């Protein structure tokens, strides 16, 4: 079956702009989580969506937001981009919510965002 | 704040050598996962450990979860160039505010022929 698909793979934006990233989970998976990966901070949890509801949110400013659609596809939006937002943004899909036992998370290849 | 500290940060060894990577925390986790990430790819789950003191083996990889469920180690026997990658540990916390997967910064492993 197809894996987790993230689009676009690469993106260059200017400070102050906003950006929307997309994630299509594995068919049948209802949970989508988003992470930011940087060399300095590593992988940091942004938020998790399950059945169109945000279940948990990491310690990121309100400029970072997301949503999930009825087909489980998810989007992540970052407004008023800052240079420090340059990172690899990864999404992971799971069959169940991660809170339900040890559900395996399947990661996409990520979107490499560069803010100039 | 990083809940999980991984060491060493970088490791460069020759093919055939053994190595151990450590993942430590002051927090207790309901379970702990190990992932491997190759350049340009997302992390891929290797194993999940749940019970304190648990040991799991995956071919040449041995994973151990500490008795208090705060730390873990990954031991690779007879490393091969194909083991090269970023090894990440992630602790699962599940509270009233929901689920979160807390990653360490990773150990970057290079195995040379």
XYZ file of N, CA and C in Angstrom:
687
model
N 0.858 -1.189 0.000
C 0.000 0.000 0.000
C 0.890 1.234 0.000
N 0.339 2.364 -0.457
C 1.118 3.581 -0.541
C 1.464 4.061 0.857
N 2.657 4.690 0.959
C 3.097 5.203 2.252
C 2.541 6.583 2.505
N 3.131 7.269 3.466
C 2.724 8.627 3.813
C 3.309 9.585 2.778
N 2.471 10.424 2.238
C 2.902 11.353 1.196
C 2.843 12.781 1.703
N 3.979 13.465 1.594
C 4.028 14.860 1.990
C 4.349 15.717 0.777
N 3.634 16.817 0.655
C 3.890 17.751 -0.437
C 3.886 19.174 0.083
N 4.718 20.058 -0.494
C 5.772 19.710 -1.452
C 6.984 19.116 -0.735
N 7.964 18.614 -1.441
C 9.186 18.096 -0.827
C 10.122 19.224 -0.408
N 10.149 20.259 -1.212
C 11.025 21.394 -0.915
C 10.262 22.700 -1.123
N 10.610 23.682 -0.302
C 9.892 24.956 -0.348
C 10.823 26.064 0.134
N 10.848 27.146 -0.608
C 11.606 28.328 -0.176
C 10.623 29.482 -0.045
N 10.628 30.103 1.135
C 9.723 31.214 1.400
C 10.500 32.386 1.977
N 9.889 33.549 1.927
C 10.493 34.768 2.461
C 9.919 35.063 3.840
N 10.735 35.649 4.691
C 10.268 36.053 6.030
C 8.963 36.834 5.927
N 8.042 36.539 6.819
C 6.768 37.242 6.841
C 5.669 36.558 6.051
N 6.064 35.683 5.121
C 5.048 34.971 4.350
C 4.441 33.857 5.191
N 3.413 33.232 4.623
C 2.826 32.083 5.285
C 2.949 30.878 4.349
N 2.867 29.682 4.935
C 3.053 28.470 4.148
C 2.091 27.386 4.624
N 1.653 26.559 3.687
C 0.791 25.419 4.011
C 1.436 24.146 3.493
N 1.588 23.184 4.376
C 2.172 21.889 4.019
C 1.076 20.834 4.092
N 1.199 19.826 3.248
C 0.157 18.811 3.169
C 0.695 17.426 3.485
N -0.153 16.604 4.089
C 0.222 15.239 4.436
C -0.950 14.307 4.160
N -0.701 13.303 3.336
C -1.719 12.270 3.091
C -1.282 11.000 3.797
N -2.042 10.558 4.794
C -1.621 9.380 5.558
C -1.858 8.095 4.777
N -1.367 7.017 5.334
C -1.625 5.700 4.767
C -3.131 5.452 4.801
N -3.636 4.851 3.747
C -5.071 4.598 3.657
C -5.559 3.815 4.874
N -6.607 4.335 5.504
C -7.156 3.666 6.678
C -6.639 4.217 7.995
N -5.533 4.947 7.935
C -4.997 5.546 9.158
C -5.771 6.810 9.499
N -6.066 6.968 10.782
C -6.874 8.108 11.201
C -6.093 9.146 12.000
N -4.882 8.792 12.394
C -4.074 9.716 13.195
C -2.943 10.296 12.361
N -2.788 11.604 12.436
C -1.663 12.274 11.789
C -0.986 13.183 12.809
N 0.314 13.011 12.936
C 1.104 13.869 13.825
C 2.119 14.645 13.005
N 2.441 15.830 13.457
C 3.421 16.678 12.774
C 4.611 16.942 13.689
N 5.810 16.961 13.079
C 7.038 17.199 13.812
C 7.907 18.180 13.035
N 8.699 18.940 13.786
C 9.708 19.818 13.197
C 11.081 19.247 13.532
N 11.937 19.087 12.532
C 13.278 18.564 12.767
C 14.329 19.583 12.349
N 15.176 19.975 13.287
C 16.298 20.871 13.019
C 17.560 20.268 13.605
N 18.735 20.626 13.070
C 19.986 20.073 13.604
C 20.177 20.415 15.086
N 19.736 21.592 15.487
C 19.982 22.018 16.865
C 19.018 21.422 17.879
N 17.770 21.287 17.518
C 16.740 20.830 18.460
C 16.272 19.405 18.213
N 16.653 18.822 17.096
C 16.181 17.477 16.806
C 14.727 17.482 16.386
N 14.049 16.372 16.632
C 12.645 16.217 16.261
C 11.757 16.713 17.392
N 10.914 17.680 17.092
C 10.025 18.217 18.123
C 8.571 18.091 17.687
N 7.745 17.636 18.613
C 6.336 17.383 18.362
C 5.571 18.688 18.216
N 4.799 18.786 17.144
C 3.973 19.968 16.911
C 2.541 19.737 17.376
N 1.877 18.782 16.762
C 0.511 18.424 17.158
C 0.089 17.106 16.538
N -0.984 16.532 17.113
C -1.560 15.304 16.588
C -3.043 15.528 16.313
N -3.485 15.008 15.187
C -4.908 15.035 14.843
C -5.415 13.612 14.706
N -6.604 13.404 15.223
C -7.260 12.104 15.120
C -8.728 12.357 14.843
N -9.212 11.784 13.761
C -10.616 11.969 13.376
C -11.014 13.443 13.403
N -10.196 14.253 12.766
C -10.436 15.677 12.553
C -10.314 16.527 13.815
N -9.898 15.948 14.923
C -9.776 16.684 16.179
C -8.320 16.745 16.609
N -7.897 17.923 17.049
C -6.545 18.034 17.585
C -6.530 17.426 18.976
N -5.689 16.419 19.171
C -5.673 15.720 20.460
C -4.579 16.238 21.382
N -3.520 16.751 20.813
C -2.445 17.239 21.653
C -1.619 18.230 20.863
N -0.983 19.140 21.567
C -0.196 20.177 20.908
C 1.120 20.341 21.641
N 2.178 20.497 20.882
C 3.491 20.717 21.466
C 3.686 22.171 21.830
N 4.901 22.501 22.257
C 5.207 23.836 22.742
C 5.688 24.736 21.606
N 4.796 25.078 20.722
C 5.105 25.949 19.593
C 4.146 27.140 19.615
N 4.604 28.285 19.072
C 3.727 29.466 19.077
C 2.495 29.270 18.216
N 1.526 30.167 18.421
C 0.255 30.068 17.709
C 0.372 30.243 16.209
N 1.551 30.687 15.734
C 1.749 30.802 14.283
C 1.676 29.437 13.595
N 1.879 28.410 14.373
C 1.817 27.049 13.839
C 0.415 26.492 14.103
N -0.253 26.096 13.069
C -1.599 25.544 13.218
C -1.785 24.400 12.238
N -2.818 23.640 12.458
C -3.065 22.519 11.562
C -4.535 22.194 11.502
N -4.854 21.271 10.644
C -6.220 20.764 10.592
C -6.206 19.412 9.901
N -7.278 18.680 10.093
C -7.406 17.375 9.446
C -8.783 17.305 8.803
N -8.812 16.739 7.643
C -10.057 16.632 6.882
C -10.721 15.276 7.107
N -11.924 15.146 6.602
C -12.686 13.917 6.840
C -12.024 12.693 6.199
N -11.181 12.917 5.191
C -10.491 11.778 4.572
C -9.136 11.516 5.247
N -8.927 12.139 6.407
C -7.725 12.004 7.240
C -6.516 12.781 6.729
N -6.586 13.337 5.537
C -5.501 14.182 5.069
C -5.354 15.373 6.008
N -4.125 15.811 6.186
C -3.884 16.896 7.129
C -3.058 17.997 6.479
N -3.275 19.197 6.926
C -2.467 20.332 6.508
C -1.901 21.022 7.729
N -0.723 21.594 7.529
C -0.084 22.362 8.576
C 0.201 23.751 8.011
N -0.095 24.774 8.766
C 0.106 26.142 8.318
C 1.037 26.883 9.265
N 1.961 27.620 8.695
C 2.817 28.487 9.504
C 2.664 29.898 8.964
N 2.254 30.817 9.807
C 2.065 32.195 9.371
C 3.252 33.050 9.819
N 3.397 34.193 9.190
C 4.457 35.139 9.532
C 5.789 34.418 9.748
N 6.267 33.794 8.695
C 7.473 32.973 8.769
C 8.679 33.739 9.294
N 9.473 33.034 10.112
C 10.731 33.571 10.633
C 11.873 32.690 10.126
N 13.088 33.255 10.139
C 14.237 32.490 9.670
C 14.379 31.175 10.438
N 14.070 31.217 11.723
C 14.192 30.038 12.577
C 13.196 28.934 12.279
N 12.246 29.223 11.401
C 11.279 28.192 11.027
C 11.834 27.257 9.960
N 13.009 27.573 9.445
C 13.645 26.698 8.458
C 13.912 25.347 9.102
N 13.382 24.301 8.500
C 13.472 22.977 9.115
C 12.904 21.942 8.162
N 13.057 20.683 8.561
C 12.380 19.579 7.891
C 11.101 19.316 8.683
N 9.967 19.397 8.023
C 8.695 19.142 8.684
C 8.206 17.749 8.282
N 8.040 16.910 9.286
C 7.667 15.519 9.064
C 6.268 15.269 9.578
N 5.515 14.463 8.854
C 4.262 14.009 9.403
C 4.308 12.490 9.527
N 3.567 11.989 10.470
C 3.520 10.554 10.734
C 2.067 10.124 10.841
N 1.751 9.007 10.255
C 0.376 8.516 10.355
C 0.349 7.212 11.138
N -0.754 7.024 11.844
C -0.950 5.814 12.633
C -2.381 5.339 12.456
N -2.551 4.045 12.631
C -3.883 3.471 12.493
C -4.811 4.011 13.576
N -4.278 4.021 14.807
C -5.059 4.534 15.931
C -4.383 5.776 16.464
N -5.028 6.433 17.383
C -4.377 7.530 18.070
C -3.176 6.979 18.813
N -2.107 7.730 18.833
C -0.896 7.277 19.497
C -1.114 7.005 20.971
N -2.141 7.594 21.536
C -2.398 7.364 22.950
C -2.940 5.974 23.224
N -3.353 5.274 22.191
C -3.929 3.943 22.387
C -2.849 2.897 22.234
N -2.121 2.683 23.283
C -1.095 1.643 23.247
C 0.092 2.019 22.381
N 0.759 1.057 21.884
C 2.023 1.286 21.189
C 1.827 1.236 19.691
N 1.000 2.123 19.205
C 0.732 2.155 17.775
C 1.952 2.624 17.021
N 2.278 1.914 15.954
C 3.444 2.291 15.159
C 3.127 3.515 14.330
N 4.074 4.443 14.285
C 3.946 5.648 13.472
C 4.775 5.478 12.205
N 4.182 5.796 11.072
C 4.853 5.722 9.781
C 5.088 7.147 9.299
N 6.348 7.471 9.064
C 6.707 8.836 8.692
C 6.774 9.009 7.182
N 6.443 10.216 6.737
C 6.672 10.602 5.363
C 8.104 11.053 5.192
N 8.459 11.453 3.960
C 9.818 11.889 3.677
C 10.066 13.324 4.133
N 9.006 14.033 4.443
C 9.153 15.377 4.968
C 9.109 16.460 3.908
N 8.889 17.674 4.354
C 8.975 18.874 3.524
C 10.107 19.718 4.075
N 11.086 19.997 3.208
C 12.218 20.834 3.616
C 11.856 22.282 3.344
N 11.623 23.042 4.411
C 11.255 24.457 4.301
C 12.471 25.335 4.588
N 12.762 26.226 3.678
C 13.827 27.202 3.871
C 13.215 28.589 3.855
N 13.464 29.344 4.898
C 12.969 30.719 4.996
C 14.142 31.664 4.811
N 14.023 32.556 3.822
C 15.130 33.479 3.521
C 14.716 34.929 3.782
N 12.998 22.287 25.877
C 13.587 21.335 26.825
C 13.530 19.935 26.235
N 14.712 19.281 26.232
C 14.795 17.937 25.673
C 14.544 16.942 26.792
N 13.493 16.141 26.665
C 13.209 15.165 27.703
C 14.192 13.999 27.658
N 14.647 13.671 26.470
C 15.529 12.525 26.277
C 16.901 12.980 25.802
N 17.938 12.497 26.459
C 19.313 12.800 26.080
C 19.932 11.552 25.468
N 20.464 11.696 24.267
C 21.110 10.566 23.615
C 22.616 10.772 23.583
N 23.344 9.677 23.759
C 24.794 9.744 23.665
C 25.327 8.453 23.051
N 26.429 8.542 22.315
C 27.068 9.790 21.918
C 26.272 10.490 20.820
N 26.617 11.712 20.529
C 25.927 12.465 19.488
C 26.380 11.981 18.110
N 27.682 11.694 17.995
C 28.257 11.194 16.753
C 29.105 9.967 17.049
N 29.125 9.040 16.107
C 29.917 7.833 16.275
C 30.387 7.377 14.909
N 31.708 7.217 14.777
C 32.284 6.755 13.520
C 33.118 5.522 13.823
N 32.719 4.387 13.269
C 33.409 3.135 13.554
C 33.677 2.389 12.256
N 34.478 1.329 12.383
C 34.769 0.502 11.222
C 33.863 -0.731 11.211
N 33.650 -1.230 10.036
C 32.835 -2.433 9.855
C 33.348 -3.550 10.752
N 32.399 -4.233 11.424
C 32.776 -5.346 12.285
C 32.843 -4.991 13.758
N 32.933 -3.698 14.063
C 32.995 -3.289 15.465
C 31.606 -3.335 16.108
N 31.612 -3.371 17.437
C 30.368 -3.310 18.209
C 30.190 -1.891 18.748
N 28.963 -1.510 19.027
C 28.709 -0.183 19.581
C 27.443 -0.191 20.423
N 27.375 0.766 21.328
C 26.172 0.954 22.149
C 25.785 2.421 22.146
N 24.510 2.678 21.958
C 23.954 4.019 21.982
C 23.005 4.108 23.171
N 23.085 5.251 23.880
C 22.303 5.392 25.095
C 21.244 6.480 24.972
N 20.160 6.261 25.688
C 19.029 7.187 25.681
C 18.582 7.333 27.139
N 18.742 8.528 27.704
C 18.473 8.718 29.125
C 17.495 9.859 29.388
N 16.728 9.709 30.453
C 15.755 10.728 30.810
C 15.485 10.684 32.310
N 15.005 11.783 32.842
C 14.556 11.795 34.237
C 13.055 11.514 34.311
N 12.422 11.381 33.156
C 10.979 11.128 33.093
C 10.705 9.645 32.870
N 9.563 9.217 33.344
C 9.117 7.842 33.117
C 8.205 7.823 31.894
N 8.405 6.859 31.044
C 7.610 6.745 29.820
C 6.782 5.463 29.831
N 5.609 5.536 29.209
C 4.779 4.337 29.110
C 5.413 3.332 28.156
N 6.140 3.808 27.196
C 6.895 2.938 26.303
C 7.978 3.778 25.633
N 8.889 3.108 24.978
C 9.971 3.812 24.310
C 10.203 3.166 22.953
N 10.424 4.006 21.962
C 10.625 3.508 20.611
C 11.996 3.935 20.091
N 12.556 3.095 19.238
C 13.803 3.415 18.535
C 13.510 3.492 17.051
N 14.026 4.547 16.427
C 13.871 4.756 14.994
C 15.244 4.909 14.347
N 15.290 4.641 13.038
C 16.491 4.912 12.259
C 16.080 5.790 11.077
N 16.848 6.841 10.861
C 16.539 7.784 9.791
C 17.733 7.909 8.858
N 17.477 7.736 7.577
C 18.520 7.904 6.567
C 18.341 9.269 5.905
N 19.401 9.829 5.343
C 19.311 11.162 4.728
C 18.201 11.247 3.691
N 17.397 12.300 3.792
C 16.326 12.498 2.821
C 15.085 11.664 3.069
N 15.087 10.921 4.167
C 13.940 10.069 4.474
C 13.398 10.389 5.857
N 12.172 9.913 6.127
C 11.637 10.043 7.467
C 12.123 8.893 8.342
N 11.993 9.028 9.651
C 12.402 7.942 10.548
C 11.569 6.681 10.320
N 12.211 5.537 10.516
C 11.525 4.251 10.387
C 11.624 3.537 11.728
N 10.490 3.073 12.226
C 10.470 2.415 13.523
C 11.242 1.098 13.493
N 12.121 0.917 14.484
C 12.869 -0.340 14.624
C 12.207 -1.240 15.666
N 11.866 -0.649 16.814
C 11.328 -1.470 17.901
C 10.593 -0.590 18.903
N 9.661 -1.195 19.635
C 8.998 -0.552 20.764
C 9.225 -1.421 21.993
N 9.698 -0.823 23.071
C 9.843 -1.547 24.327
C 8.853 -0.962 25.326
N 8.241 -1.847 26.091
C 7.130 -1.433 26.942
C 7.381 -1.704 28.424
N 7.949 -2.867 28.707
C 8.086 -3.306 30.100
C 9.469 -2.965 30.631
N 9.535 -2.454 31.864
C 10.828 -2.176 32.485
C 11.685 -3.422 32.510
N 12.943 -3.282 32.084
C 13.848 -4.417 32.044
C 13.757 -5.243 30.772
N 12.851 -4.881 29.904
C 12.648 -5.654 28.674
C 13.859 -5.594 27.754
N 14.163 -6.723 27.138
C 15.233 -6.807 26.144
C 14.633 -7.378 24.859
N 14.872 -6.667 23.747
C 14.394 -7.169 22.453
C 15.566 -7.250 21.499
N 15.573 -8.326 20.704
C 16.646 -8.500 19.721
C 16.062 -8.489 18.317
N 16.765 -7.768 17.458
C 16.361 -7.672 16.061
C 17.640 -7.943 15.257
N 17.883 -9.219 14.929
C 19.110 -9.637 14.242
C 20.321 -9.169 15.046
N 21.117 -8.245 14.539
C 22.332 -7.816 15.231
C 22.065 -6.654 16.202
N 20.837 -6.225 16.318
C 20.487 -5.104 17.196
C 19.820 -5.622 18.461
N 20.289 -5.145 19.617
C 19.699 -5.509 20.901
C 19.250 -4.234 21.601
N 17.981 -4.196 21.984
C 17.391 -3.035 22.637
C 17.057 -3.403 24.073
N 17.344 -2.495 24.995
C 17.024 -2.734 26.395
C 16.301 -1.525 26.969
N 15.264 -1.773 27.742
C 14.508 -0.729 28.423
C 14.874 -0.802 29.895
N 15.235 0.311 30.505
C 15.638 0.314 31.892
C 14.518 -0.133 32.822
N 14.922 -0.645 33.981
C 13.942 -1.154 34.950
C 12.911 -0.095 35.337
N 13.364 1.153 35.451
C 12.487 2.239 35.878
C 11.769 2.916 34.703
N 11.983 2.399 33.507
C 11.366 2.917 32.266
C 11.733 4.379 32.032
N 12.987 4.730 32.376
C 13.465 6.090 32.125
C 14.581 6.116 31.097
N 15.183 4.963 30.813
C 16.321 4.967 29.916
C 16.325 3.704 29.060
N 17.115 3.755 28.029
C 17.177 2.626 27.105
C 18.535 2.612 26.417
N 18.887 1.468 25.879
C 20.135 1.370 25.118
C 19.902 0.530 23.878
N 20.725 0.822 22.883
C 20.719 0.071 21.627
C 22.136 -0.421 21.393
N 22.313 -1.726 21.288
C 23.624 -2.315 21.038
C 23.614 -2.961 19.660
N 24.613 -2.614 18.860
C 24.761 -3.219 17.534
C 26.019 -4.065 17.526
N 25.874 -5.302 17.139
C 27.001 -6.236 17.051
C 27.477 -6.316 15.611
N 28.785 -6.290 15.444
C 29.390 -6.436 14.113
C 28.755 -5.475 13.114
N 28.923 -4.200 13.377
C 28.277 -3.171 12.553
C 28.667 -3.296 11.078
N 27.723 -2.952 10.214
C 27.927 -2.988 8.767
C 27.647 -1.603 8.186
N 28.216 -1.293 7.024
C 27.970 0.025 6.420
C 26.486 0.346 6.268
N 25.678 -0.669 6.072
C 24.235 -0.464 5.948
C 23.570 -0.012 7.229
N 24.297 -0.055 8.344
C 23.749 0.421 9.623
C 23.888 1.937 9.755
N 24.618 2.547 8.848
C 24.825 3.998 8.888
C 23.492 4.729 8.872
N 23.369 5.714 9.746
C 22.141 6.501 9.798
C 22.025 7.228 11.119
N 20.911 7.917 11.289
C 20.620 8.635 12.533
C 19.685 7.769 13.371
N 20.116 7.417 14.571
C 19.314 6.585 15.460
C 18.633 7.481 16.486
N 17.334 7.382 16.535
C 16.527 8.238 17.395
C 15.762 7.404 18.401
N 15.782 7.834 19.666
C 14.896 7.202 20.630
C 13.748 8.170 20.897
N 12.599 7.627 21.225
C 11.413 8.453 21.455
C 10.604 7.847 22.595
N 10.345 8.667 23.597
C 9.542 8.223 24.728
C 8.094 8.621 24.543
N 7.214 7.692 24.837
C 5.780 7.952 24.685
C 5.211 8.407 26.020
N 4.592 9.569 26.037
C 3.874 10.019 27.220
C 2.401 10.136 26.862
N 1.579 9.761 27.785
C 0.140 9.786 27.543
C -0.540 10.335 28.787
N -0.949 11.589 28.685
C -1.550 12.238 29.846
C -2.964 12.696 29.500
N -3.568 13.413 30.418
C -4.919 13.917 30.170
C -4.952 14.864 28.985
N -3.819 15.499 28.688
C -3.780 16.432 27.562
C -3.502 15.716 26.254
N -3.347 14.414 26.323
C -3.181 13.675 25.084
C -1.846 12.975 24.985
N -1.598 12.501 23.778
C -0.400 11.719 23.517
C 0.715 12.618 22.998
N 1.955 12.265 23.278
C 3.085 12.943 22.656
C 4.236 11.963 22.536
N 4.954 12.068 21.466
C 6.142 11.271 21.225
C 7.327 12.212 21.359
N 8.142 12.009 22.394
C 9.245 12.917 22.708
C 10.551 12.310 22.220
N 11.160 12.945 21.238
C 12.375 12.417 20.626
C 13.633 12.985 21.274
N 14.671 12.151 21.309
C 15.996 12.657 21.594
C 16.556 13.278 20.320
N 17.740 13.905 20.423
C 18.320 14.561 19.256
C 18.989 13.563 18.310
N 19.188 12.344 18.791
C 19.702 11.317 17.904
C 21.200 11.081 18.015
N 21.612 9.911 17.577
C 23.018 9.549 17.446
C 23.284 9.291 15.983
N 24.206 10.048 15.413
C 24.547 9.883 14.006
C 25.673 8.862 13.898
N 25.385 7.727 13.283
C 26.342 6.627 13.168
C 26.870 6.510 11.751
N 28.196 6.415 11.650
C 28.847 6.178 10.361
C 29.686 4.919 10.474
N 29.382 3.946 9.642
C 30.146 2.702 9.627
C 30.900 2.633 8.301
N 32.233 2.621 8.399
C 33.049 2.613 7.180
C 33.559 1.206 6.897
N 33.668 0.849 5.615
C 34.122 -0.506 5.251
C 35.575 -0.732 5.659
